[in-house]
Every structure is written in structure tokens, then in C-alpha cells.
Coordinates of C-alpha atoms and ligand atoms in Angstrom, one line a residue:
X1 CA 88.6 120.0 74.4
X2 CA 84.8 119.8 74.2
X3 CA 83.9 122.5 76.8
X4 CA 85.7 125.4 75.3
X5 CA 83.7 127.1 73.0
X6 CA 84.7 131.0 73.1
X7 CA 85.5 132.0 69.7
X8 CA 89.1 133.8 69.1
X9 CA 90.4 135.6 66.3
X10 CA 92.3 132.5 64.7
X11 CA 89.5 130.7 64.8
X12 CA 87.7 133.2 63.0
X13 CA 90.0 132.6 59.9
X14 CA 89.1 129.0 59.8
X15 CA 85.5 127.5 58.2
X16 CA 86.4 124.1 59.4
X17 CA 88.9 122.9 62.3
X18 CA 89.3 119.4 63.0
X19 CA 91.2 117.9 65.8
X20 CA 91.7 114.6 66.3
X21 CA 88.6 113.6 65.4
X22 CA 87.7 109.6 65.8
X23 CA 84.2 107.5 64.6
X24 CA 83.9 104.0 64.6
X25 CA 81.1 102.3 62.8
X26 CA 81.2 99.3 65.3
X27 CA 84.4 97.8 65.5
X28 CA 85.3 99.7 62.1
X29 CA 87.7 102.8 62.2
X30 CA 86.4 105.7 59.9
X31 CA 87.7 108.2 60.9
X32 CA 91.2 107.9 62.9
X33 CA 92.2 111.2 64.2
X34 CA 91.6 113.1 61.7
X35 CA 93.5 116.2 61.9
X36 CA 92.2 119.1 59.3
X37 CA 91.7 122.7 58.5
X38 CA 89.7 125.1 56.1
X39 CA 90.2 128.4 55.7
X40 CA 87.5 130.8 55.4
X41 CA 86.4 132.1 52.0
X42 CA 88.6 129.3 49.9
X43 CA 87.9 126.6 48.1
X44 CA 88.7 123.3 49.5
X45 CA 88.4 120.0 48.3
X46 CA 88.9 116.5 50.3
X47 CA 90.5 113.9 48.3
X48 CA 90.8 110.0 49.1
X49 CA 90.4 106.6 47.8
X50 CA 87.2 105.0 48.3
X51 CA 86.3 103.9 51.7
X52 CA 89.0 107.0 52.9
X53 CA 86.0 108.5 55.3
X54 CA 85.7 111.7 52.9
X55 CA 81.5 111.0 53.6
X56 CA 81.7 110.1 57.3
X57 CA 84.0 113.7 57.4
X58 CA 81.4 115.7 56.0
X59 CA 78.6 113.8 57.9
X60 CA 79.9 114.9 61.0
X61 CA 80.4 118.4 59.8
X62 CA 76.5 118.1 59.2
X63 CA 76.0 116.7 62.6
X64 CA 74.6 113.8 61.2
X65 CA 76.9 110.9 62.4
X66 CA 78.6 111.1 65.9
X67 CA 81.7 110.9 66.7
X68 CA 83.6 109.1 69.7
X69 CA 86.6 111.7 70.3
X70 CA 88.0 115.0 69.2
X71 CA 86.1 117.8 68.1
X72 CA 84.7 120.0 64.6
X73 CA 84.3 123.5 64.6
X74 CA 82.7 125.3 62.2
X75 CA 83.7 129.5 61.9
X76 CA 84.9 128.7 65.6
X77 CA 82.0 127.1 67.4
X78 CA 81.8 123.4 67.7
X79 CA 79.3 121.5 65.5
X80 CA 77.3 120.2 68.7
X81 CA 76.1 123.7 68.7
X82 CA 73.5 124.6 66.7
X83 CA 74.5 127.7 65.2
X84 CA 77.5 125.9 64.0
X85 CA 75.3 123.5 61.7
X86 CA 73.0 126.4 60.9
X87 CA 75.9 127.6 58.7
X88 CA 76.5 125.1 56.4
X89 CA 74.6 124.0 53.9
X90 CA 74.9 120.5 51.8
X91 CA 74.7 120.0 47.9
X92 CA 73.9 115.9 47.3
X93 CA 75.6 114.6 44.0
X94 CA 71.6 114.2 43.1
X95 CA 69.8 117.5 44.3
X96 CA 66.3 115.9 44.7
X97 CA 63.2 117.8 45.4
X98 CA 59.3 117.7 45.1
X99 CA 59.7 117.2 40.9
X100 CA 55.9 119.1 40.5
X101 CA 57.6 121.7 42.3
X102 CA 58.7 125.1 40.1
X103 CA 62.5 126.5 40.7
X104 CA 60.7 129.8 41.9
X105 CA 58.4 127.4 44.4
X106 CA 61.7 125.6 45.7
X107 CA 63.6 128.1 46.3
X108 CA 60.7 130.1 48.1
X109 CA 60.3 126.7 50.7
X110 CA 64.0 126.9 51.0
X111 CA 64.0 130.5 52.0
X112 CA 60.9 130.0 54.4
X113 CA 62.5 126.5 56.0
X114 CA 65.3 128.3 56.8
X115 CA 63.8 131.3 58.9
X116 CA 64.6 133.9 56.2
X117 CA 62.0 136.1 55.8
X118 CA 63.1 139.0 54.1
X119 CA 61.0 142.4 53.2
X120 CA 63.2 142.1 50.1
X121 CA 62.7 138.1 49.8
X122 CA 61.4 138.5 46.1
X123 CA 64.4 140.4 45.0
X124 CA 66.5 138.1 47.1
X125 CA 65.2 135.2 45.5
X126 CA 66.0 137.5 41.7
X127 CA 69.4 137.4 42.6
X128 CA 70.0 134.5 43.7
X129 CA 68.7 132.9 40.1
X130 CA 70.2 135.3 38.3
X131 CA 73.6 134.1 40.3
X132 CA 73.2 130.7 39.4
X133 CA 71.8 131.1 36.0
X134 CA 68.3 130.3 36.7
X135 CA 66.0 132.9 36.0
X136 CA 64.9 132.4 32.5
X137 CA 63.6 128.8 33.9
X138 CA 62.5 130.0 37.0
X139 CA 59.0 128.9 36.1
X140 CA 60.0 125.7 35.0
X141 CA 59.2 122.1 36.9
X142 CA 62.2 120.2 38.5
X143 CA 61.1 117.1 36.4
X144 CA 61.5 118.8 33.1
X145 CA 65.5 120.1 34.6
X146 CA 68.6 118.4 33.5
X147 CA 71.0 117.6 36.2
X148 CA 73.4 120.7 35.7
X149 CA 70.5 122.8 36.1
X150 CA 68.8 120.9 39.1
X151 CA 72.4 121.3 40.6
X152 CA 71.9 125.4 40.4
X153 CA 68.4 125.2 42.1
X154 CA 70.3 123.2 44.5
X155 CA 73.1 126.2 45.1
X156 CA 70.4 128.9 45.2
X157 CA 68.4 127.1 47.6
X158 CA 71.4 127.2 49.9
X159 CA 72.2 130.7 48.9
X160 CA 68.6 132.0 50.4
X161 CA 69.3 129.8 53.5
X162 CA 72.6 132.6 54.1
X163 CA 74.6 129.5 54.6
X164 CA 78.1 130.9 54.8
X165 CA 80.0 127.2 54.2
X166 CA 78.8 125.0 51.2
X167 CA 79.4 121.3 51.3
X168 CA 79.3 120.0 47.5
X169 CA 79.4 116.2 47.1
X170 CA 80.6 115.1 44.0
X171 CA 79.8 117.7 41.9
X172 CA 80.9 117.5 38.8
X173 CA 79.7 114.0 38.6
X174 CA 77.5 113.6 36.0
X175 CA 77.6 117.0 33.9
X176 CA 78.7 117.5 30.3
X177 CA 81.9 119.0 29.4
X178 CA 79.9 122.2 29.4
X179 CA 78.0 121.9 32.3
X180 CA 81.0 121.0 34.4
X181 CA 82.7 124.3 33.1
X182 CA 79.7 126.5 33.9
X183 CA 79.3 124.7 37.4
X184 CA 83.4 125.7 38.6
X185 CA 82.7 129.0 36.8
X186 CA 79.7 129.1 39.4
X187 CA 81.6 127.7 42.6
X188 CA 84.3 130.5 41.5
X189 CA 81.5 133.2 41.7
X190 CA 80.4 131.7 45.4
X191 CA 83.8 132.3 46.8
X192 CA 84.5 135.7 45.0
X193 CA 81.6 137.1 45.0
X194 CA 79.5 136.0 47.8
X195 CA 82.3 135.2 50.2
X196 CA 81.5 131.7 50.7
X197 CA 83.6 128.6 51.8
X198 CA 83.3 125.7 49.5
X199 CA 84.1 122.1 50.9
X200 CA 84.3 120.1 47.8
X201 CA 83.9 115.7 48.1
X202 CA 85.4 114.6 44.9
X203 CA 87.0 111.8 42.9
X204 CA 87.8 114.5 39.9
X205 CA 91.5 115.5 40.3
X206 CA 92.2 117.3 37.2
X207 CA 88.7 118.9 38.2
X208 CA 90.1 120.4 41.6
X209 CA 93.3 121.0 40.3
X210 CA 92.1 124.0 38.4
X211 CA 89.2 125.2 40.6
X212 CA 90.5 124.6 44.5
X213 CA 92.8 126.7 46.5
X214 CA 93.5 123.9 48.9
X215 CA 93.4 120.3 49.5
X216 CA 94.0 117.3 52.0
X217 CA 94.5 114.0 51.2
X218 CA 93.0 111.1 53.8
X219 CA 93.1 107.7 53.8
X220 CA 91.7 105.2 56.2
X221 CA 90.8 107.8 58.4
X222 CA 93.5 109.8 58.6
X223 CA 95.1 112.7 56.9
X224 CA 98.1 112.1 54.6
X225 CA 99.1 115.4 53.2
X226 CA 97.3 118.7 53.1
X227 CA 98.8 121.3 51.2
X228 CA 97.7 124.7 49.2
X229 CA 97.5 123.9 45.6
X230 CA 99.8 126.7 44.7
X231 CA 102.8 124.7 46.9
X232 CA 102.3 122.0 44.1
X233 CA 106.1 121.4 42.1
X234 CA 105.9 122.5 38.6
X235 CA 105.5 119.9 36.5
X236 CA 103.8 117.9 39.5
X237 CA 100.0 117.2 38.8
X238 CA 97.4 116.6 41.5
X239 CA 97.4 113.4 40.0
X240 CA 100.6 112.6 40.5
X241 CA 100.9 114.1 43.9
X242 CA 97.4 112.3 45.2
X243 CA 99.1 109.0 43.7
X244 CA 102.8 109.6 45.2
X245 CA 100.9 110.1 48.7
X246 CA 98.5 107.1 48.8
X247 CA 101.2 104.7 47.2
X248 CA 104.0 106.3 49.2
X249 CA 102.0 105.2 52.7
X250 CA 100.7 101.4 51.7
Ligands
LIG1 P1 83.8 106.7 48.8 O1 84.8 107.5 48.0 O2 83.8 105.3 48.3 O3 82.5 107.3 48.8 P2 84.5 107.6 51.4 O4 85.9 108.1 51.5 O5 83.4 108.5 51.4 O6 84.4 106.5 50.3 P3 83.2 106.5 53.8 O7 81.9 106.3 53.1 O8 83.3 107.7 54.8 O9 84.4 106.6 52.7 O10 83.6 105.2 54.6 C1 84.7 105.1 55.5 C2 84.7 103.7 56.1 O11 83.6 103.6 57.0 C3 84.6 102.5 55.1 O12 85.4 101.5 55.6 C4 83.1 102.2 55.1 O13 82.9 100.9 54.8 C5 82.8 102.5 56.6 N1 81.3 102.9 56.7 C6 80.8 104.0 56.2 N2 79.5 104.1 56.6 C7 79.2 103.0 57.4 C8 78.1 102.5 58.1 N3 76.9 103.2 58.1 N4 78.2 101.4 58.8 C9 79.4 100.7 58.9 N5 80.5 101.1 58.2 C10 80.4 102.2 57.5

């Protein structure tokens, strides 16, 4: 399946399509035909235990571990091509960067690192702050940032990159009530507003539960279930569901 690459409308309504998709860390199994798909525009989050392969998934999204069999596309082209991975964008749990370094002087290298040069770049740049709720600090130095708001420079340094697919990593991990609220009011404004895909990594059902539209559930490598969060049972919780799944196939 590796030397078709033309693009066709259905794959055009996908962010992510995953086929069968196998990595082995030595004689360990990571990833064991993973079968998966995201649809452009929504957001998505990857649950699993730990140890499920939720990392090694994204890192092969990224193109940064390789993968014995099966194939990743990414809006239709496969992620050994370049313009695939030039899409997508990654958010670390920690966003680190150069701590002497201003929000306005990040997200200016970001811009530049990614080939953007814009006429408009300083009124990009305006909006993008504004968007995330940055531009009263934009003068501020990383060091003197709490994590919630290191987390924003993080997003709008992948918003002036014009990645069209997000990969967020834990997200909420770490914030305050509050900051955890502002954050999926945030991812909300991405997908609505800016017509981005969000992948979401996370341990934080309850989390997901109110801010994704769909889900998978993986486990040793494989996926178990994956579902639109709408086609959950009233009454049924993610919770519940996740568990059910997890328990239902040890
Ligand atoms: P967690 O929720 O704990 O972060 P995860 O779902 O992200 O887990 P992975 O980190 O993808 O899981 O790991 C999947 C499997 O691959 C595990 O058995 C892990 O021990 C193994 N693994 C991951 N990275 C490596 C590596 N670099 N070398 C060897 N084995 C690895």
C-alpha cells in the first residue's frame, strides 16, 4: 500500500488514516495493526492504558519513529512525504523554549522556522496572541510564564507555522481548574474557528468527554473500540465505557 499516494476525495475528509500499522521496538510489539481514523476539522482524542502505544502513534504521525508495516496518511498523503509532516504540528505536555526569549520573540522564530514570511506577519502574529489570549504578555519572558500560559505560546507558535492538524500531548496535565477550562475553551476555538484538526493524547476522561467529538481506545497496540462521543448510551460515561472496553478484552 506504500506506493499509492494520489489523493481522492475520501481521503480528503480524513486528517489521519491508519492502516494496519505495526512497530516493534526490538522484539517488543507497539503498535500491532493499528487500524484508525480522524476526521478532518474534529476533535479527537486517543485513549489507553499506559504502555497502550498512544506515544509511539503520534511519533509516527511525526515521522519520528519508523514503522515496519502498514501505512499513516495525513489529509491523504502518506507521512513519508514531506508535505504530509509539514502539516502537523506538536504541543509537548511541557512547551519548552529559549526561557530569555519574549512570547513576541518566539512566536516570530516560529513563524520564520517555518518558511512563513508574510507581508502581514506582524498582524498575523496580533492575531494569533489575541486567539490564544496572549497579547497583554506578549512582552513578557517565557521564565516569568506559568504553565497554562507557556501552553498558549506553545498553540500560537503552531498557529503561525499554518499547521492544519495539532497534536496536543497531555494537555490538561498540570493546569488549574481554571486554566484547564480556558485551555478546551481554546482547543474549541481551533476547531471552530480556525478549522483545525486536534489529536488529543490523554489520560483525562471526564476531560475529553466534554471537549472531543471522537475517540478510539487502544491497547497493546491495537485498537479496541472507536466510536463518536455522541454514540455514547445515556447514562454511560467515558469512564465507564473506556473501563468496560479494556476490562472486557483482558
Ligand atoms: P503512557 O500512557 O504510559 O505514556 P503509551 O500508551 O504512550 O503509554 P508507548 O510509550 O507508546 O505507550 O509504549 C508502547 C510500548 O512500547 C510499551 O510497551 C513501551 O514499553 C514500549 N516502548 C516505547 N518506547 C520504547 C523504546 N524507545 N524502546 C523500547 N520499547 C519502547
Amino acid at each position: 500500500m506504500l506506493e499509492g499516494t494520489e489523493v481522492t476525495a475520501k481521503d480528503q475528509e480524513y486528517a489521519i488514516e491508519a492502516h494496519g500499522v505495526h512497530k516493534f521496538y526490538g522484539t517488543t510489539e507497539a503498535l500491532a495493526g493499528l487500524d484508525l481514523q480522524v476526521r478532518a476539522n474534529s476533535i479527537f482524542t486517543l485513549l489507553g492504558p499506559n504502555g497502550a502505544g498512544k506515544t509511539t502513534f503520534l511519533k509516527t504521525i511525526l515521522g519520528l519513529v519508523r514503522f515496519q508495516r502498514g501505512d499513516i496518511r495525513v489529509f491523504g498523503k502518506l507521512t513519508l512525504e514531506l508535505e504530509s509532516r509539514a502539516q502537523v504540528g506538536y504541543l509537548p505536555e511541557r512547551f519548552y523554549f529559549y526561557p530569555y526569549y519574549t512570547v513576541l520573540d518566539t512566536v516570530t522564530f516560529f513563524m520564520a522556522l517555518n518558511g512563513v514570511h508574510k507581508k502581514s506577519s506582524s498582524e498575523m502574529i496580533e492575531k494569533t496572541l489575541e486567539l490564544v489570549g496572549m497579547n497583554a504578555l506578549s512582552k513578557r519572558r517565557l521564565s516569568t510564564l506559568s504553565k497554562g500560559q507557556l501552553q498558549r505560546v506553545g498553540v500560537a507558535a503552531l498557529l503561525v507555522g499554518e499547521k492544519k492538524l495539532l497534536l496536543l500531548d497531555e494537555p490538561f496535565s498540570g493546569l488549574d481548574p481554571l486554566g484547564t477550562k480556558d485551555f478546551k475553551e481554546l482547543i474549541h476555538k481551533l476547531k471552530v474557528a480556525e478549522g483545525k484538526t486536534i489529536f488529543i493524547n490523554s489520560h483525562g476522561l471526564a476531560e475529553m468527554e466534554k471537549i472531543a467529538d471522537d475517540f478510539a481506545i487502544i491497547d497493546k497496540g491495537k485498537c479496541l473500540a472507536q466510536n463518536s462521543m455522541k454514540s455514547l448510551l445515556p447514562g454511560v460515561t467515558l469512564e465507564d465505557f473506556f473501563t468496560t472496553t479494556i476490562r472486557g478484552k483482558n
